[in-house]
Tab-separated table of C-alpha atoms in Angstrom:
chain	number	residue	atom	x	y	z
A	1057	MET	CA	0.000	0.000	0.000
A	1058	THR	CA	1.298	3.423	-0.853
A	1059	SER	CA	1.999	5.006	2.503
A	1060	SER	CA	1.982	8.556	1.131
A	1061	ILE	CA	-1.544	8.090	-0.197
A	1062	LEU	CA	-2.783	6.706	3.107
A	1063	ALA	CA	-1.143	9.512	5.044
A	1064	ASN	CA	-2.932	12.199	3.017
A	1065	ILE	CA	-6.430	10.764	3.199
A	1066	LYS	CA	-8.894	13.370	4.338
A	1067	ASN	CA	-11.457	12.633	6.979
A	1068	ILE	CA	-14.395	12.954	4.688
A	1069	GLY	CA	-17.767	11.285	4.942
A	1070	GLN	CA	-21.305	12.279	5.555
A	1071	HIS	CA	-23.412	12.172	8.661
A	1072	ILE	CA	-26.837	10.785	8.041
A	1073	PRO	CA	-29.349	12.577	10.267
A	1074	GLN	CA	-31.388	10.651	12.767
A	1075	SER	CA	-34.907	9.735	11.752
A	1076	ASN	CA	-37.828	11.680	13.141
A	1077	ALA	CA	-39.747	10.198	16.026
A	1078	VAL	CA	-42.553	7.839	14.975
A	1079	ALA	CA	-45.237	6.303	17.143
A	1080	ALA	CA	-44.688	2.742	18.285
A	1081	GLY	CA	-46.767	-0.042	16.779
A	1082	LYS	CA	-47.555	-3.673	17.516
A	1083	LEU	CA	-47.280	-7.012	15.793
A	1084	VAL	CA	-50.426	-8.523	14.384
A	1085	ARG	CA	-48.997	-11.458	12.469
A	1086	GLY	CA	-45.812	-13.432	11.943
A	1087	ILE	CA	-45.348	-15.916	9.107
A	1088	GLY	CA	-42.070	-17.536	8.168
A	1089	LEU	CA	-39.354	-14.902	7.939
A	1090	THR	CA	-41.574	-11.825	8.121
A	1091	LEU	CA	-43.538	-9.986	10.785
A	1092	GLU	CA	-46.545	-7.765	10.167
A	1093	ALA	CA	-47.056	-4.663	12.282
A	1094	VAL	CA	-49.635	-1.882	12.476
A	1095	GLY	CA	-49.398	1.593	13.938
A	1096	CYS	CA	-45.835	2.447	12.865
A	1097	GLN	CA	-45.522	4.123	9.506
A	1098	LEU	CA	-41.835	3.726	8.745
A	1099	PRO	CA	-40.082	3.969	5.379
A	1100	VAL	CA	-38.544	0.876	3.821
A	1101	GLY	CA	-35.056	0.317	5.225
A	1102	SER	CA	-35.827	1.778	8.665
A	1103	GLN	CA	-34.712	-0.020	11.810
A	1104	CYS	CA	-36.909	-0.870	14.781
A	1105	LEU	CA	-36.888	-2.920	17.966
A	1106	VAL	CA	-39.399	-5.716	18.536
A	1107	GLN	CA	-40.212	-6.742	22.106
A	1108	THR	CA	-39.970	-10.480	22.786
A	1109	VAL	CA	-40.381	-12.631	25.874
A	1110	ASP	CA	-36.580	-12.744	26.115
A	1111	GLY	CA	-35.861	-9.056	25.495
A	1112	GLN	CA	-35.633	-7.079	22.266
A	1113	ILE	CA	-34.496	-7.937	18.760
A	1114	GLU	CA	-33.709	-5.630	15.884
A	1115	ALA	CA	-35.736	-5.726	12.679
A	1116	GLU	CA	-35.861	-3.818	9.417
A	1117	VAL	CA	-38.792	-2.598	7.337
A	1118	VAL	CA	-38.787	-4.524	4.045
A	1119	GLY	CA	-42.189	-3.563	2.633
A	1120	PHE	CA	-45.741	-2.434	3.324
A	1121	ALA	CA	-49.320	-2.885	2.125
A	1122	ASP	CA	-52.020	-0.411	3.132
A	1123	ASP	CA	-51.600	0.028	6.906
A	1124	ILE	CA	-49.523	-3.163	7.326
A	1125	THR	CA	-45.749	-2.784	7.682
A	1126	TYR	CA	-43.625	-5.835	6.887
A	1127	LEU	CA	-40.594	-6.384	9.103
A	1128	MET	CA	-37.750	-8.848	8.888
A	1129	PRO	CA	-35.640	-9.565	11.997
A	1130	THR	CA	-31.883	-9.465	11.640
A	1131	GLU	CA	-31.754	-12.461	14.005
A	1132	GLY	CA	-34.128	-15.356	14.680
A	1133	VAL	CA	-37.811	-14.911	15.534
A	1134	LYS	CA	-37.745	-16.858	18.809
A	1135	GLY	CA	-39.784	-15.335	21.640
A	1136	ILE	CA	-42.067	-13.152	19.523
A	1137	VAL	CA	-45.754	-13.198	20.504
A	1138	PRO	CA	-48.892	-11.541	19.048
A	1139	GLY	CA	-49.193	-7.907	20.068
A	1140	SER	CA	-45.446	-7.490	20.679
A	1141	ARG	CA	-44.472	-3.834	20.811
A	1142	VAL	CA	-42.597	-2.421	17.795
A	1143	GLN	CA	-40.503	0.613	18.679
A	1144	PRO	CA	-38.805	2.712	15.953
A	1145	LEU	CA	-35.071	2.764	16.521
A	1146	ASN	CA	-33.739	6.307	16.525
A	1147	LYS	CA	-30.100	5.696	15.805
A	1148	GLU	CA	-27.614	7.208	13.411
A	1149	ASN	CA	-28.117	5.568	10.049
A	1150	GLY	CA	-25.355	4.723	7.624
A	1151	LEU	CA	-22.238	2.614	7.686
A	1152	ALA	CA	-19.196	3.561	9.752
A	1153	VAL	CA	-16.147	3.814	7.464
A	1154	GLY	CA	-12.550	4.955	7.731
A	1155	MET	CA	-8.971	3.761	7.673
A	1156	GLU	CA	-9.736	2.245	11.081
A	1157	LEU	CA	-11.475	-0.619	9.222
A	1158	LEU	CA	-8.193	-1.976	7.878
A	1159	GLY	CA	-7.284	-5.232	9.573
A	1160	ARG	CA	-10.783	-5.705	10.995
A	1161	VAL	CA	-13.523	-8.314	10.586
A	1162	VAL	CA	-17.092	-6.990	10.642
A	1163	ASP	CA	-20.608	-8.364	10.171
A	1164	GLY	CA	-23.242	-7.334	7.631
A	1165	ASN	CA	-24.038	-4.193	9.640
A	1166	GLY	CA	-20.390	-3.182	9.890
A	1167	GLN	CA	-20.143	-4.181	13.563
A	1168	PRO	CA	-16.857	-5.808	14.662
A	1169	LEU	CA	-16.656	-9.595	15.006
A	1170	ASP	CA	-12.972	-9.876	15.874
A	1171	GLY	CA	-13.146	-8.890	19.541
A	1172	LEU	CA	-10.776	-5.953	19.017
A	1173	GLY	CA	-13.204	-3.374	20.327
A	1174	PRO	CA	-15.366	-0.811	18.547
A	1175	ILE	CA	-14.305	0.808	15.291
A	1176	LYS	CA	-13.464	4.353	16.338
A	1177	THR	CA	-14.605	6.527	13.473
A	1178	THR	CA	-17.251	9.210	13.072
A	1179	ARG	CA	-17.432	9.014	9.276
A	1180	ARG	CA	-20.564	7.398	7.914
A	1181	VAL	CA	-21.798	6.713	4.410
A	1182	SER	CA	-25.027	5.395	2.980
A	1183	LEU	CA	-25.158	1.634	2.483
A	1184	VAL	CA	-26.577	2.132	-1.017
A	1185	ALA	CA	-24.796	4.762	-3.117
A	1186	PRO	CA	-26.462	6.531	-6.053
A	1187	PRO	CA	-25.427	5.337	-9.538
A	1188	MET	CA	-22.246	6.915	-10.887
A	1189	ASN	CA	-22.377	8.824	-14.150
A	1190	PRO	CA	-20.692	6.408	-16.602
A	1191	LEU	CA	-19.121	9.302	-18.503
A	1192	ILE	CA	-16.983	10.387	-15.546
A	1193	ARG	CA	-15.425	6.965	-14.985
A	1194	LYS	CA	-11.793	6.553	-15.996
A	1195	PRO	CA	-11.235	4.009	-18.790
A	1196	ILE	CA	-9.632	0.654	-17.984
A	1197	THR	CA	-6.078	0.878	-19.297
A	1198	GLN	CA	-3.778	-0.855	-16.788
A	1199	PRO	CA	-3.458	-4.568	-15.925
A	1200	LEU	CA	-3.831	-5.710	-12.323
A	1201	ASP	CA	-1.374	-8.197	-10.880
A	1202	VAL	CA	-3.295	-10.915	-8.984
A	1203	GLY	CA	-0.324	-13.225	-8.385
A	1204	VAL	CA	-1.862	-16.116	-10.360
A	1205	ARG	CA	0.132	-17.001	-13.500
A	1206	SER	CA	-2.705	-18.320	-15.651
A	1207	ILE	CA	-4.853	-15.243	-14.957
A	1208	ASN	CA	-2.026	-12.718	-15.312
A	1209	SER	CA	-0.982	-14.115	-18.684
A	1210	LEU	CA	-4.006	-15.660	-20.413
A	1211	ILE	CA	-7.015	-13.940	-18.772
A	1212	THR	CA	-5.439	-10.597	-17.877
A	1213	VAL	CA	-7.584	-8.473	-15.568
A	1214	GLY	CA	-7.621	-4.682	-15.848
A	1215	VAL	CA	-7.668	-2.238	-12.953
A	1216	GLY	CA	-11.362	-1.442	-12.460
A	1217	GLN	CA	-12.714	-4.583	-14.138
A	1218	ARG	CA	-15.622	-6.681	-12.805
A	1219	MET	CA	-15.028	-10.432	-13.179
A	1220	GLY	CA	-17.106	-13.483	-12.357
A	1221	LEU	CA	-15.665	-16.675	-10.875
A	1222	PHE	CA	-18.028	-19.446	-12.003
A	1223	ALA	CA	-17.878	-22.868	-10.395
A	1224	GLY	CA	-19.819	-25.608	-8.685
A	1225	SER	CA	-19.335	-26.418	-5.034
A	1226	GLY	CA	-15.981	-27.697	-3.817
A	1227	VAL	CA	-13.773	-26.944	-6.834
A	1228	GLY	CA	-11.543	-24.287	-5.263
A	1229	LYS	CA	-13.287	-20.911	-5.487
A	1230	SER	CA	-12.293	-19.813	-1.986
A	1231	VAL	CA	-8.735	-21.062	-2.453
A	1232	LEU	CA	-8.372	-19.033	-5.659
A	1233	LEU	CA	-9.733	-15.936	-3.904
A	1234	GLY	CA	-7.116	-16.435	-1.207
A	1235	MET	CA	-4.366	-16.734	-3.814
A	1236	MET	CA	-5.440	-13.431	-5.372
A	1237	THR	CA	-5.608	-11.779	-1.953
A	1238	ARG	CA	-1.983	-12.745	-1.277
A	1239	GLY	CA	-0.682	-11.845	-4.714
A	1240	THR	CA	-2.548	-8.677	-5.616
A	1241	SER	CA	-0.861	-5.344	-6.246
A	1242	ALA	CA	-3.971	-3.450	-5.048
A	1243	ASP	CA	-3.665	-1.003	-2.137
A	1244	VAL	CA	-6.634	-2.391	-0.180
A	1245	VAL	CA	-8.469	-5.732	-0.245
A	1246	VAL	CA	-12.119	-5.961	0.816
A	1247	VAL	CA	-13.441	-9.508	1.198
A	1248	GLY	CA	-17.147	-10.295	1.526
A	1249	LEU	CA	-17.783	-13.848	2.790
A	1250	VAL	CA	-21.542	-14.043	2.340
A	1251	GLY	CA	-23.756	-17.086	2.761
A	1252	GLU	CA	-20.886	-19.560	2.907
A	1253	ARG	CA	-19.779	-21.954	5.649
A	1254	GLY	CA	-18.990	-20.266	8.940
A	1255	ARG	CA	-15.746	-22.173	9.460
A	1256	GLU	CA	-14.352	-20.668	6.250
A	1257	VAL	CA	-14.317	-17.201	7.816
A	1258	LYS	CA	-11.732	-18.079	10.464
A	1259	GLU	CA	-9.791	-20.291	8.061
A	1260	PHE	CA	-9.623	-17.496	5.503
A	1261	ILE	CA	-8.320	-15.016	8.058
A	1262	GLN	CA	-5.863	-17.281	9.851
A	1263	ASP	CA	-4.673	-19.661	7.132
A	1264	ILE	CA	-4.877	-17.590	3.949
A	1265	LEU	CA	-4.079	-14.040	5.094
A	1266	THR	CA	-0.678	-13.329	6.572
A	1267	GLU	CA	-0.252	-10.700	9.255
A	1268	GLU	CA	1.018	-8.203	6.675
A	1269	GLU	CA	-1.916	-8.878	4.348
A	1270	ARG	CA	-4.442	-8.426	7.161
A	1271	LYS	CA	-3.176	-4.871	7.663
A	1272	LYS	CA	-4.496	-3.854	4.255
A	1273	SER	CA	-7.636	-6.000	4.283
A	1274	VAL	CA	-11.207	-5.706	5.535
A	1275	VAL	CA	-13.318	-8.860	5.898
A	1276	VAL	CA	-17.119	-8.669	5.961
A	1277	ALA	CA	-18.650	-11.930	7.182
A	1278	ALA	CA	-22.305	-12.954	6.951
A	1279	PRO	CA	-22.274	-16.789	7.017
A	1280	ALA	CA	-25.049	-19.121	5.918
A	1281	ASP	CA	-26.603	-19.325	9.396
A	1282	THR	CA	-27.366	-15.579	9.491
A	1283	SER	CA	-30.693	-14.150	8.351
A	1284	PRO	CA	-31.254	-13.383	4.641
A	1285	LEU	CA	-31.342	-9.703	5.581
A	1286	MET	CA	-27.834	-9.909	7.033
A	1287	ARG	CA	-26.573	-11.827	4.007
A	1288	LEU	CA	-28.027	-9.179	1.722
A	1289	LYS	CA	-26.439	-6.415	3.781
A	1290	GLY	CA	-23.141	-8.290	3.886
A	1291	CYS	CA	-22.589	-7.798	0.162
A	1292	GLU	CA	-23.762	-4.193	0.222
A	1293	THR	CA	-21.567	-3.402	3.235
A	1294	ALA	CA	-18.496	-4.846	1.490
A	1295	VAL	CA	-19.214	-2.780	-1.621
A	1296	ALA	CA	-19.833	0.406	0.410
A	1297	ILE	CA	-16.507	-0.055	2.231
A	1298	ALA	CA	-14.732	-0.591	-1.104
A	1299	GLU	CA	-16.369	2.571	-2.466
A	1300	TYR	CA	-15.078	4.581	0.478
A	1301	PHE	CA	-11.469	3.507	-0.131
A	1302	ARG	CA	-11.858	4.105	-3.871
A	1303	ASP	CA	-13.061	7.626	-3.174
A	1304	GLN	CA	-9.835	8.223	-1.227
A	1305	GLY	CA	-7.779	7.558	-4.358
A	1306	LEU	CA	-6.842	3.949	-3.549
A	1307	ASN	CA	-6.955	0.908	-5.822
A	1308	VAL	CA	-9.210	-1.691	-4.180
A	1309	LEU	CA	-9.555	-5.408	-4.855
A	1310	LEU	CA	-13.107	-6.455	-3.934
A	1311	LEU	CA	-13.795	-10.181	-3.509
A	1312	ILE	CA	-17.422	-11.253	-3.002
A	1313	ASP	CA	-18.082	-14.903	-2.159
A	1314	SER	CA	-20.720	-15.314	-3.351
A	1315	LEU	CA	-23.010	-13.363	-5.676
A	1316	THR	CA	-25.328	-16.365	-5.832
A	1317	ARG	CA	-25.932	-16.258	-2.058
A	1318	TYR	CA	-26.755	-12.554	-2.407
A	1319	ALA	CA	-29.370	-13.423	-5.036
A	1320	MET	CA	-30.753	-16.227	-2.873
A	1321	ALA	CA	-31.057	-13.896	0.122
A	1322	GLN	CA	-33.011	-11.390	-1.958
A	1323	ARG	CA	-35.209	-14.230	-3.242
A	1324	GLU	CA	-36.018	-15.301	0.334
A	1325	ILE	CA	-36.964	-11.753	1.325
A	1326	ALA	CA	-38.970	-11.044	-1.832
A	1327	LEU	CA	-40.970	-14.279	-1.628
A	1328	ALA	CA	-41.615	-13.703	2.078
A	1329	VAL	CA	-43.270	-10.332	1.412
A	1330	GLY	CA	-45.377	-11.718	-1.427
A	1331	GLU	CA	-43.436	-10.958	-4.619
A	1332	PRO	CA	-44.333	-13.563	-7.276
A	1333	PRO	CA	-41.574	-15.874	-8.552
A	1334	ALA	CA	-40.504	-15.545	-12.172
A	1335	THR	CA	-37.443	-17.356	-13.566
A	1336	LYS	CA	-36.937	-20.714	-11.802
A	1337	GLY	CA	-38.301	-19.349	-8.558
A	1338	TYR	CA	-36.364	-16.057	-8.615
A	1339	PRO	CA	-38.574	-12.929	-8.361
A	1340	PRO	CA	-37.934	-9.991	-10.736
A	1341	SER	CA	-36.348	-7.900	-7.958
A	1342	VAL	CA	-33.380	-10.307	-7.866
A	1343	PHE	CA	-32.449	-9.504	-11.457
A	1344	ALA	CA	-32.876	-5.793	-10.756
A	1345	ARG	CA	-30.573	-5.825	-7.722
A	1346	LEU	CA	-27.729	-7.803	-9.323
A	1347	PRO	CA	-26.665	-5.128	-11.860
A	1348	ALA	CA	-27.237	-2.393	-9.264
A	1349	LEU	CA	-24.693	-4.114	-6.990
A	1350	VAL	CA	-22.173	-4.990	-9.709
A	1351	GLU	CA	-22.188	-1.544	-11.328
A	1352	ARG	CA	-21.035	0.079	-8.097
A	1353	ALA	CA	-17.574	-1.422	-8.674
A	1354	GLY	CA	-15.178	-0.205	-11.348
A	1355	ASN	CA	-13.030	2.857	-11.886
A	1356	GLY	CA	-13.936	6.131	-10.252
A	1357	ALA	CA	-13.537	9.664	-11.564
A	1358	GLU	CA	-10.152	11.224	-12.363
A	1359	HIS	CA	-9.367	12.133	-8.752
A	1360	GLN	CA	-10.538	8.756	-7.411
A	1361	GLY	CA	-9.110	5.250	-7.336
A	1362	SER	CA	-10.656	2.021	-8.589
A	1363	ILE	CA	-12.489	-1.118	-7.498
A	1364	THR	CA	-11.463	-4.288	-9.299
A	1365	ALA	CA	-14.067	-6.861	-8.322
A	1366	PHE	CA	-14.281	-10.651	-8.413
A	1367	TYR	CA	-17.719	-12.158	-7.725
A	1368	THR	CA	-17.996	-15.895	-7.251
A	1369	VAL	CA	-21.056	-17.452	-8.860
A	1370	LEU	CA	-22.170	-20.881	-7.672
A	1371	VAL	CA	-23.493	-22.846	-10.639
A	1372	GLU	CA	-25.931	-25.512	-9.469
A	1373	GLY	CA	-24.992	-28.914	-10.800
A	1374	ASP	CA	-22.150	-27.246	-12.761
A	1375	ASP	CA	-24.834	-25.806	-15.076
A	1376	LEU	CA	-23.534	-22.546	-16.551
A	1377	GLN	CA	-27.054	-21.813	-17.845
A	1378	ASP	CA	-28.371	-21.391	-14.307
A	1379	PRO	CA	-30.442	-18.135	-14.258
A	1380	ILE	CA	-28.127	-16.338	-11.825
A	1381	ALA	CA	-25.010	-17.481	-13.688
A	1382	ASP	CA	-26.551	-16.409	-16.993
A	1383	ALA	CA	-27.566	-12.995	-15.628
A	1384	ALA	CA	-24.162	-12.438	-14.009
A	1385	ARG	CA	-22.272	-13.369	-17.173
A	1386	ALA	CA	-24.209	-10.704	-19.082
A	1387	ILE	CA	-23.424	-7.850	-16.670
A	1388	LEU	CA	-19.780	-8.654	-15.860
A	1389	ASP	CA	-16.639	-7.759	-17.831
A	1390	GLY	CA	-15.517	-11.358	-18.142
A	1391	HIS	CA	-15.623	-14.689	-16.380
A	1392	ILE	CA	-13.265	-17.358	-15.085
A	1393	VAL	CA	-14.705	-20.884	-15.115
A	1394	LEU	CA	-13.411	-23.505	-12.689
A	1395	SER	CA	-13.647	-27.093	-13.932
A	1396	ARG	CA	-14.686	-29.951	-11.670
A	1397	GLN	CA	-12.884	-32.374	-13.984
A	1398	LEU	CA	-9.606	-30.487	-13.521
A	1399	SER	CA	-10.190	-30.234	-9.776
A	1400	ASP	CA	-10.856	-33.963	-9.483
A	1401	SER	CA	-7.600	-34.687	-11.323
A	1402	GLY	CA	-5.584	-32.566	-8.876
A	1403	HIS	CA	-5.052	-29.676	-11.319
A	1404	TYR	CA	-5.011	-26.427	-9.277
A	1405	PRO	CA	-6.090	-23.767	-9.769
A	1406	SER	CA	-8.702	-25.628	-11.807
A	1407	ILE	CA	-9.212	-22.828	-14.350
A	1408	ASP	CA	-10.740	-23.891	-17.663
A	1409	ILE	CA	-8.920	-21.499	-19.993
A	1410	GLU	CA	-11.092	-22.550	-22.952
A	1411	SER	CA	-14.267	-21.308	-21.255
A	1412	SER	CA	-12.743	-18.277	-19.501
A	1413	ILE	CA	-12.393	-14.809	-20.988
A	1414	SER	CA	-11.456	-11.273	-19.987
A	1415	ARG	CA	-13.340	-8.765	-22.105
A	1416	VAL	CA	-10.948	-5.909	-21.361
A	1417	MET	CA	-7.713	-7.863	-21.941
A	1418	PRO	CA	-7.167	-6.345	-25.437
A	1419	MET	CA	-7.263	-2.877	-23.855
A	1420	VAL	CA	-4.651	-3.519	-21.161
A	1421	VAL	CA	-1.994	-5.697	-22.872
A	1422	ASP	CA	0.137	-5.346	-25.988
A	1423	ASP	CA	-0.223	-7.303	-29.233
A	1424	GLU	CA	2.686	-9.587	-28.393
A	1425	GLN	CA	0.986	-10.855	-25.232
A	1426	LEU	CA	-2.330	-11.240	-27.048
A	1427	GLN	CA	-0.686	-13.337	-29.755
A	1428	ALA	CA	1.124	-15.501	-27.193
A	1429	ALA	CA	-2.063	-16.072	-25.193
A	1430	ARG	CA	-4.004	-16.909	-28.351
A	1431	ARG	CA	-1.350	-19.397	-29.464
A	1432	ILE	CA	-1.323	-21.226	-26.118
A	1433	ARG	CA	-5.119	-21.376	-26.111
A	1434	GLN	CA	-5.162	-22.848	-29.636
A	1435	VAL	CA	-2.688	-25.602	-28.817
A	1436	TYR	CA	-4.439	-26.397	-25.528
A	1437	SER	CA	-7.828	-26.507	-27.270
A	1438	ASN	CA	-6.514	-28.850	-29.987
A	1439	TYR	CA	-5.446	-31.327	-27.333
A	1440	GLN	CA	-8.745	-31.119	-25.411
A	1441	GLN	CA	-10.817	-31.626	-28.572
A	1442	ASN	CA	-8.893	-34.772	-29.485
A	1443	LYS	CA	-8.241	-36.009	-25.961
A	1444	ASP	CA	-10.544	-39.023	-26.196
A	1445	LEU	CA	-8.965	-40.228	-29.439
A	1446	ILE	CA	-5.495	-39.799	-28.000
A	1447	ASN	CA	-6.291	-41.612	-24.738
A	1448	ILE	CA	-7.773	-44.703	-26.406
A	1449	GLY	CA	-4.918	-44.889	-28.935
A	1450	ALA	CA	-7.118	-44.170	-31.955
A	1451	TYR	CA	-4.904	-41.317	-33.140
A	1452	THR	CA	-1.842	-42.169	-35.233
A	1453	LYS	CA	1.152	-39.883	-34.863
A	1454	GLY	CA	1.864	-37.899	-38.027
A	1455	THR	CA	-1.765	-37.701	-39.151
A	1456	ASP	CA	-2.137	-34.038	-38.160
A	1457	GLN	CA	0.754	-31.711	-37.301
A	1458	ARG	CA	-1.448	-29.595	-35.006
A	1459	ILE	CA	-2.434	-32.609	-32.913
A	1460	ASP	CA	1.170	-33.821	-32.826
A	1461	LEU	CA	2.224	-30.417	-31.470
A	1462	ALA	CA	-0.609	-30.432	-28.919
A	1463	ILE	CA	0.428	-33.875	-27.633
A	1464	ALA	CA	4.059	-32.798	-27.323
A	1465	ALA	CA	3.202	-29.501	-25.613
A	1466	GLU	CA	0.526	-30.813	-23.242
A	1467	PRO	CA	2.854	-31.523	-20.272
A	1468	ALA	CA	4.470	-28.076	-20.496
A	1469	ILE	CA	1.118	-26.286	-20.780
A	1470	ASN	CA	-0.300	-28.191	-17.804
A	1471	THR	CA	2.751	-27.294	-15.730
A	1472	PHE	CA	2.347	-23.649	-16.750
A	1473	LEU	CA	-1.331	-23.588	-15.755
A	1474	GLN	CA	-0.781	-25.110	-12.314
A	1475	GLN	CA	0.380	-23.220	-9.245
A	1476	GLY	CA	0.757	-23.902	-5.529
A	1477	MET	CA	-1.889	-22.479	-3.201
A	1478	LYS	CA	0.666	-20.352	-1.326
A	1479	GLN	CA	2.791	-19.545	-4.351
A	1480	VAL	CA	2.700	-15.983	-5.675
A	1481	ILE	CA	3.837	-15.431	-9.272
A	1482	PRO	CA	4.122	-11.713	-10.130
A	1483	TYR	CA	2.833	-10.271	-13.377
A	1484	ALA	CA	6.278	-9.821	-14.977
A	1485	GLN	CA	7.304	-13.402	-14.186
A	1486	SER	CA	3.971	-14.673	-15.533
A	1487	LEU	CA	4.691	-13.018	-18.885
A	1488	ASP	CA	8.234	-14.374	-18.971
A	1489	ASP	CA	6.959	-17.905	-18.320
A	1490	MET	CA	4.318	-17.483	-21.027
A	1491	ASN	CA	6.864	-16.281	-23.595
A	1492	LYS	CA	9.135	-19.248	-22.810
A	1493	LEU	CA	6.199	-21.608	-23.285
A	1494	LYS	CA	5.192	-19.966	-26.556
A	1495	THR	CA	8.756	-20.324	-27.886
A	1496	GLY	CA	8.382	-24.104	-27.671
A	1497	LEU	CA	5.083	-24.139	-29.572
A	1498	ARG	CA	6.442	-24.336	-33.094
A	1499	GLY	CA	4.392	-25.669	-35.956
């Protein structure tokens, strides 16, 4: 991280005024994930306290119909009884941000989870920022070093790009995110662990991040056992934190694991308040919120930094035509596909370079690198297309020069594409290795 940039950051931010006092209401109904209250006319997004037999729990307004206000608790609904008092919560709205977040682990509301005490900052920003004028964004012109050779060389990512990481369960998405966290040249890393296994949070922090890397990282954790509201906020909190650092002139690497869990959380909330399902059970609001979240990343204006974002997308049954995967692929600037077949064979990272693409790569690399990447892809693809014939011995050497070359080059290409989990290969070394590999691909 550039120390001079950090030292000159101004204490900017906005204070969101407290909401006006509103009369308390009471619960009249509770079904599934939602509560229905009367007597408290609160805008959507407002916070309130619901009295239970065990104390109070916090809830948020997620919708309304006539005089009924729909609430969703941020925790469980245990202890709630008919007629429970609903008290508007007059607290300062917005998300606490600042350089004090570096090295911390917070929940979906931005509250610390690491036991290191409160985050001492008075700067607050809205959780949902207004859309940025696309004409003031800086163009993507520089490559970003992520420390992974196959990505640096063949699927080069630009500073300010939004990429998808598409894979089924258990093929190495989280491991690849950790590799990029260790190897990135970005100033700040913001990691959103949303809707995934709770044990992965501690493992990610202790096993994947070193002490030095933690100093420039912020982890937002909303595991699978939290409410859908917290999972939804987890993604938005991670993005809002990344936006704050971008606005300070820093280059941010934003890692969201996963975008699918964000969509599922919105589906749970939307169905609970009565929105009709549309595509394979997903209500229309899901497909409206996905681009709104993704578009918040990217380059800022001339005086600002950038957010280079990687969103993992869980493809059910390894089906890349899943509605969320299909929608994400259309709104992102490229995608990296992880192959279960490669993972099962011990090939890590299990990146399928045939199915992966970076749409901004031609804008951030020179023609020589493009030609080298294209040549390696062609040879690799020739081998994969004829793999079955080769394995059963049906191909006769000398029949096709291209296949002969692919067979000869296959061990070298496989070695090039593989990398140790804790190994960091810088951008310059990645290009050198690629040029050496290309030199051997004659024919």
